[in-house]
Amino acid sequence: MSLQEAQRELKELRMKLFNLRLQKQRGEVKNTRIFAQTRKDIARLLHHISQLEAEQ
């Protein structure tokens, strides 16, 4: 995965988390585990991005 692809994916995950928070406020979210999973995905991607930046 290239740096640009990783940054695009990070943006998408952050938007997903934002939308999940909005859905939670409206009472539409039944599985709250998805919040933790999305945050972990963001952390993994941030780590991957930092490794890609260190290689350059």
PDB file of N, CA and C in Angstrom, residues 2-53:
ATOM      1  N   SER A   2       0.612   2.138  -0.899  1.00  0.00           N
ATOM      2  CA  SER A   2       1.413   3.355  -0.983  1.00  0.00           C
ATOM      3  C   SER A   2       0.967   4.354   0.086  1.00  0.00           C
ATOM      4  N   LEU A   3       1.762   5.384   0.252  1.00  0.00           N
ATOM      5  CA  LEU A   3       1.468   6.405   1.258  1.00  0.00           C
ATOM      6  C   LEU A   3       0.155   7.119   0.936  1.00  0.00           C
ATOM      7  N   GLN A   4      -0.077   7.437  -0.321  1.00  0.00           N
ATOM      8  CA  GLN A   4      -1.316   8.124  -0.703  1.00  0.00           C
ATOM      9  C   GLN A   4      -2.539   7.246  -0.451  1.00  0.00           C
ATOM     10  N   GLU A   5      -2.421   5.967  -0.765  1.00  0.00           N
ATOM     11  CA  GLU A   5      -3.532   5.046  -0.525  1.00  0.00           C
ATOM     12  C   GLU A   5      -3.825   4.937   0.962  1.00  0.00           C
ATOM     13  N   ALA A   6      -2.775   4.862   1.769  1.00  0.00           N
ATOM     14  CA  ALA A   6      -2.948   4.753   3.213  1.00  0.00           C
ATOM     15  C   ALA A   6      -3.601   6.006   3.780  1.00  0.00           C
ATOM     16  N   GLN A   7      -3.200   7.163   3.294  1.00  0.00           N
ATOM     17  CA  GLN A   7      -3.796   8.409   3.773  1.00  0.00           C
ATOM     18  C   GLN A   7      -5.261   8.518   3.352  1.00  0.00           C
ATOM     19  N   ARG A   8      -5.579   8.053   2.161  1.00  0.00           N
ATOM     20  CA  ARG A   8      -6.973   8.059   1.706  1.00  0.00           C
ATOM     21  C   ARG A   8      -7.815   7.117   2.568  1.00  0.00           C
ATOM     22  N   GLU A   9      -7.270   5.942   2.866  1.00  0.00           N
ATOM     23  CA  GLU A   9      -7.962   4.975   3.714  1.00  0.00           C
ATOM     24  C   GLU A   9      -8.169   5.542   5.119  1.00  0.00           C
ATOM     25  N   LEU A  10      -7.174   6.253   5.629  1.00  0.00           N
ATOM     26  CA  LEU A  10      -7.285   6.880   6.946  1.00  0.00           C
ATOM     27  C   LEU A  10      -8.426   7.894   6.960  1.00  0.00           C
ATOM     28  N   LYS A  11      -8.519   8.681   5.922  1.00  0.00           N
ATOM     29  CA  LYS A  11      -9.597   9.672   5.823  1.00  0.00           C
ATOM     30  C   LYS A  11     -10.959   8.982   5.814  1.00  0.00           C
ATOM     31  N   GLU A  12     -11.060   7.876   5.082  1.00  0.00           N
ATOM     32  CA  GLU A  12     -12.318   7.132   5.013  1.00  0.00           C
ATOM     33  C   GLU A  12     -12.688   6.549   6.374  1.00  0.00           C
ATOM     34  N   LEU A  13     -11.701   6.011   7.096  1.00  0.00           N
ATOM     35  CA  LEU A  13     -11.976   5.443   8.413  1.00  0.00           C
ATOM     36  C   LEU A  13     -12.401   6.514   9.409  1.00  0.00           C
ATOM     37  N   ARG A  14     -11.787   7.681   9.337  1.00  0.00           N
ATOM     38  CA  ARG A  14     -12.175   8.772  10.235  1.00  0.00           C
ATOM     39  C   ARG A  14     -13.597   9.247   9.930  1.00  0.00           C
ATOM     40  N   MET A  15     -13.968   9.273   8.663  1.00  0.00           N
ATOM     41  CA  MET A  15     -15.345   9.632   8.302  1.00  0.00           C
ATOM     42  C   MET A  15     -16.321   8.562   8.785  1.00  0.00           C
ATOM     43  N   LYS A  16     -15.914   7.305   8.694  1.00  0.00           N
ATOM     44  CA  LYS A  16     -16.760   6.212   9.177  1.00  0.00           C
ATOM     45  C   LYS A  16     -17.005   6.363  10.673  1.00  0.00           C
ATOM     46  N   LEU A  17     -15.955   6.661  11.431  1.00  0.00           N
ATOM     47  CA  LEU A  17     -16.097   6.838  12.869  1.00  0.00           C
ATOM     48  C   LEU A  17     -16.996   8.033  13.177  1.00  0.00           C
ATOM     49  N   PHE A  18     -16.829   9.118  12.444  1.00  0.00           N
ATOM     50  CA  PHE A  18     -17.674  10.298  12.624  1.00  0.00           C
ATOM     51  C   PHE A  18     -19.145   9.947  12.378  1.00  0.00           C
ATOM     52  N   ASN A  19     -19.406   9.240  11.278  1.00  0.00           N
ATOM     53  CA  ASN A  19     -20.779   8.853  10.960  1.00  0.00           C
ATOM     54  C   ASN A  19     -21.351   7.897  11.999  1.00  0.00           C
ATOM     55  N   LEU A  20     -20.521   7.008  12.531  1.00  0.00           N
ATOM     56  CA  LEU A  20     -20.981   6.106  13.583  1.00  0.00           C
ATOM     57  C   LEU A  20     -21.387   6.880  14.829  1.00  0.00           C
ATOM     58  N   ARG A  21     -20.619   7.905  15.163  1.00  0.00           N
ATOM     59  CA  ARG A  21     -20.965   8.721  16.326  1.00  0.00           C
ATOM     60  C   ARG A  21     -22.300   9.426  16.123  1.00  0.00           C
ATOM     61  N   LEU A  22     -22.532   9.913  14.919  1.00  0.00           N
ATOM     62  CA  LEU A  22     -23.825  10.544  14.625  1.00  0.00           C
ATOM     63  C   LEU A  22     -24.962   9.534  14.734  1.00  0.00           C
ATOM     64  N   GLN A  23     -24.741   8.338  14.213  1.00  0.00           N
ATOM     65  CA  GLN A  23     -25.761   7.294  14.286  1.00  0.00           C
ATOM     66  C   GLN A  23     -26.032   6.891  15.726  1.00  0.00           C
ATOM     67  N   LYS A  24     -24.993   6.877  16.552  1.00  0.00           N
ATOM     68  CA  LYS A  24     -25.164   6.524  17.961  1.00  0.00           C
ATOM     69  C   LYS A  24     -26.041   7.553  18.664  1.00  0.00           C
ATOM     70  N   GLN A  25     -25.835   8.826  18.351  1.00  0.00           N
ATOM     71  CA  GLN A  25     -26.649   9.876  18.964  1.00  0.00           C
ATOM     72  C   GLN A  25     -28.115   9.740  18.572  1.00  0.00           C
ATOM     73  N   ARG A  26     -28.367   9.266  17.365  1.00  0.00           N
ATOM     74  CA  ARG A  26     -29.746   9.075  16.902  1.00  0.00           C
ATOM     75  C   ARG A  26     -30.316   7.743  17.371  1.00  0.00           C
ATOM     76  N   GLY A  27     -29.486   6.911  18.001  1.00  0.00           N
ATOM     77  CA  GLY A  27     -29.948   5.619  18.493  1.00  0.00           C
ATOM     78  C   GLY A  27     -30.021   4.546  17.426  1.00  0.00           C
ATOM     79  N   GLU A  28     -29.280   4.697  16.356  1.00  0.00           N
ATOM     80  CA  GLU A  28     -29.335   3.748  15.245  1.00  0.00           C
ATOM     81  C   GLU A  28     -28.295   2.633  15.350  1.00  0.00           C
ATOM     82  N   VAL A  29     -27.318   2.780  16.239  1.00  0.00           N
ATOM     83  CA  VAL A  29     -26.241   1.794  16.336  1.00  0.00           C
ATOM     84  C   VAL A  29     -26.607   0.742  17.382  1.00  0.00           C
ATOM     85  N   LYS A  30     -26.620  -0.512  16.959  1.00  0.00           N
ATOM     86  CA  LYS A  30     -26.929  -1.594  17.883  1.00  0.00           C
ATOM     87  C   LYS A  30     -25.660  -2.284  18.380  1.00  0.00           C
ATOM     88  N   ASN A  31     -24.655  -2.385  17.512  1.00  0.00           N
ATOM     89  CA  ASN A  31     -23.405  -3.051  17.865  1.00  0.00           C
ATOM     90  C   ASN A  31     -22.343  -1.988  18.157  1.00  0.00           C
ATOM     91  N   THR A  32     -22.103  -1.713  19.438  1.00  0.00           N
ATOM     92  CA  THR A  32     -21.140  -0.673  19.803  1.00  0.00           C
ATOM     93  C   THR A  32     -19.702  -1.165  19.679  1.00  0.00           C
ATOM     94  N   ARG A  33     -19.497  -2.435  19.455  1.00  0.00           N
ATOM     95  CA  ARG A  33     -18.148  -2.986  19.282  1.00  0.00           C
ATOM     96  C   ARG A  33     -17.469  -2.391  18.047  1.00  0.00           C
ATOM     97  N   ILE A  34     -18.256  -1.957  17.097  1.00  0.00           N
ATOM     98  CA  ILE A  34     -17.702  -1.406  15.857  1.00  0.00           C
ATOM     99  C   ILE A  34     -16.904  -0.130  16.117  1.00  0.00           C
ATOM    100  N   PHE A  35     -17.217   0.600  17.200  1.00  0.00           N
ATOM    101  CA  PHE A  35     -16.452   1.800  17.541  1.00  0.00           C
ATOM    102  C   PHE A  35     -15.010   1.436  17.878  1.00  0.00           C
ATOM    103  N   ALA A  36     -14.843   0.462  18.745  1.00  0.00           N
ATOM    104  CA  ALA A  36     -13.498   0.038  19.145  1.00  0.00           C
ATOM    105  C   ALA A  36     -12.742  -0.530  17.956  1.00  0.00           C
ATOM    106  N   GLN A  37     -13.422  -1.306  17.134  1.00  0.00           N
ATOM    107  CA  GLN A  37     -12.769  -1.904  15.973  1.00  0.00           C
ATOM    108  C   GLN A  37     -12.298  -0.830  14.995  1.00  0.00           C
ATOM    109  N   THR A  38     -13.112   0.180  14.782  1.00  0.00           N
ATOM    110  CA  THR A  38     -12.741   1.260  13.861  1.00  0.00           C
ATOM    111  C   THR A  38     -11.568   2.055  14.413  1.00  0.00           C
ATOM    112  N   ARG A  39     -11.582   2.332  15.722  1.00  0.00           N
ATOM    113  CA  ARG A  39     -10.456   3.050  16.328  1.00  0.00           C
ATOM    114  C   ARG A  39      -9.165   2.244  16.215  1.00  0.00           C
ATOM    115  N   LYS A  40      -9.255   0.934  16.382  1.00  0.00           N
ATOM    116  CA  LYS A  40      -8.068   0.085  16.245  1.00  0.00           C
ATOM    117  C   LYS A  40      -7.571   0.065  14.801  1.00  0.00           C
ATOM    118  N   ASP A  41      -8.496   0.045  13.860  1.00  0.00           N
ATOM    119  CA  ASP A  41      -8.110   0.101  12.446  1.00  0.00           C
ATOM    120  C   ASP A  41      -7.379   1.404  12.138  1.00  0.00           C
ATOM    121  N   ILE A  42      -7.870   2.509  12.713  1.00  0.00           N
ATOM    122  CA  ILE A  42      -7.220   3.808  12.518  1.00  0.00           C
ATOM    123  C   ILE A  42      -5.813   3.775  13.105  1.00  0.00           C
ATOM    124  N   ALA A  43      -5.663   3.209  14.299  1.00  0.00           N
ATOM    125  CA  ALA A  43      -4.345   3.139  14.939  1.00  0.00           C
ATOM    126  C   ALA A  43      -3.378   2.296  14.111  1.00  0.00           C
ATOM    127  N   ARG A  44      -3.855   1.168  13.593  1.00  0.00           N
ATOM    128  CA  ARG A  44      -3.005   0.318  12.756  1.00  0.00           C
ATOM    129  C   ARG A  44      -2.555   1.066  11.501  1.00  0.00           C
ATOM    130  N   LEU A  45      -3.472   1.780  10.913  1.00  0.00           N
ATOM    131  CA  LEU A  45      -3.156   2.515   9.697  1.00  0.00           C
ATOM    132  C   LEU A  45      -2.188   3.661   9.980  1.00  0.00           C
ATOM    133  N   LEU A  46      -2.359   4.357  11.097  1.00  0.00           N
ATOM    134  CA  LEU A  46      -1.429   5.420  11.468  1.00  0.00           C
ATOM    135  C   LEU A  46      -0.021   4.866  11.668  1.00  0.00           C
ATOM    136  N   HIS A  47       0.071   3.686  12.271  1.00  0.00           N
ATOM    137  CA  HIS A  47       1.374   3.045  12.459  1.00  0.00           C
ATOM    138  C   HIS A  47       1.994   2.707  11.104  1.00  0.00           C
ATOM    139  N   HIS A  48       1.175   2.183  10.211  1.00  0.00           N
ATOM    140  CA  HIS A  48       1.657   1.833   8.870  1.00  0.00           C
ATOM    141  C   HIS A  48       2.133   3.084   8.126  1.00  0.00           C
ATOM    142  N   ILE A  49       1.389   4.169   8.251  1.00  0.00           N
ATOM    143  CA  ILE A  49       1.773   5.425   7.598  1.00  0.00           C
ATOM    144  C   ILE A  49       3.095   5.931   8.148  1.00  0.00           C
ATOM    145  N   SER A  50       3.275   5.850   9.458  1.00  0.00           N
ATOM    146  CA  SER A  50       4.536   6.322  10.039  1.00  0.00           C
ATOM    147  C   SER A  50       5.707   5.473   9.557  1.00  0.00           C
ATOM    148  N   GLN A  51       5.492   4.183   9.367  1.00  0.00           N
ATOM    149  CA  GLN A  51       6.549   3.326   8.835  1.00  0.00           C
ATOM    150  C   GLN A  51       6.867   3.693   7.384  1.00  0.00           C
ATOM    151  N   LEU A  52       5.841   3.965   6.601  1.00  0.00           N
ATOM    152  CA  LEU A  52       6.064   4.357   5.207  1.00  0.00           C
ATOM    153  C   LEU A  52       6.822   5.676   5.127  1.00  0.00           C
ATOM    154  N   GLU A  53       6.481   6.616   5.993  1.00  0.00           N
ATOM    155  CA  GLU A  53       7.168   7.906   5.995  1.00  0.00           C
ATOM    156  C   GLU A  53       8.620   7.755   6.440  1.00  0.00           C
TER     157      GLU A  53
END
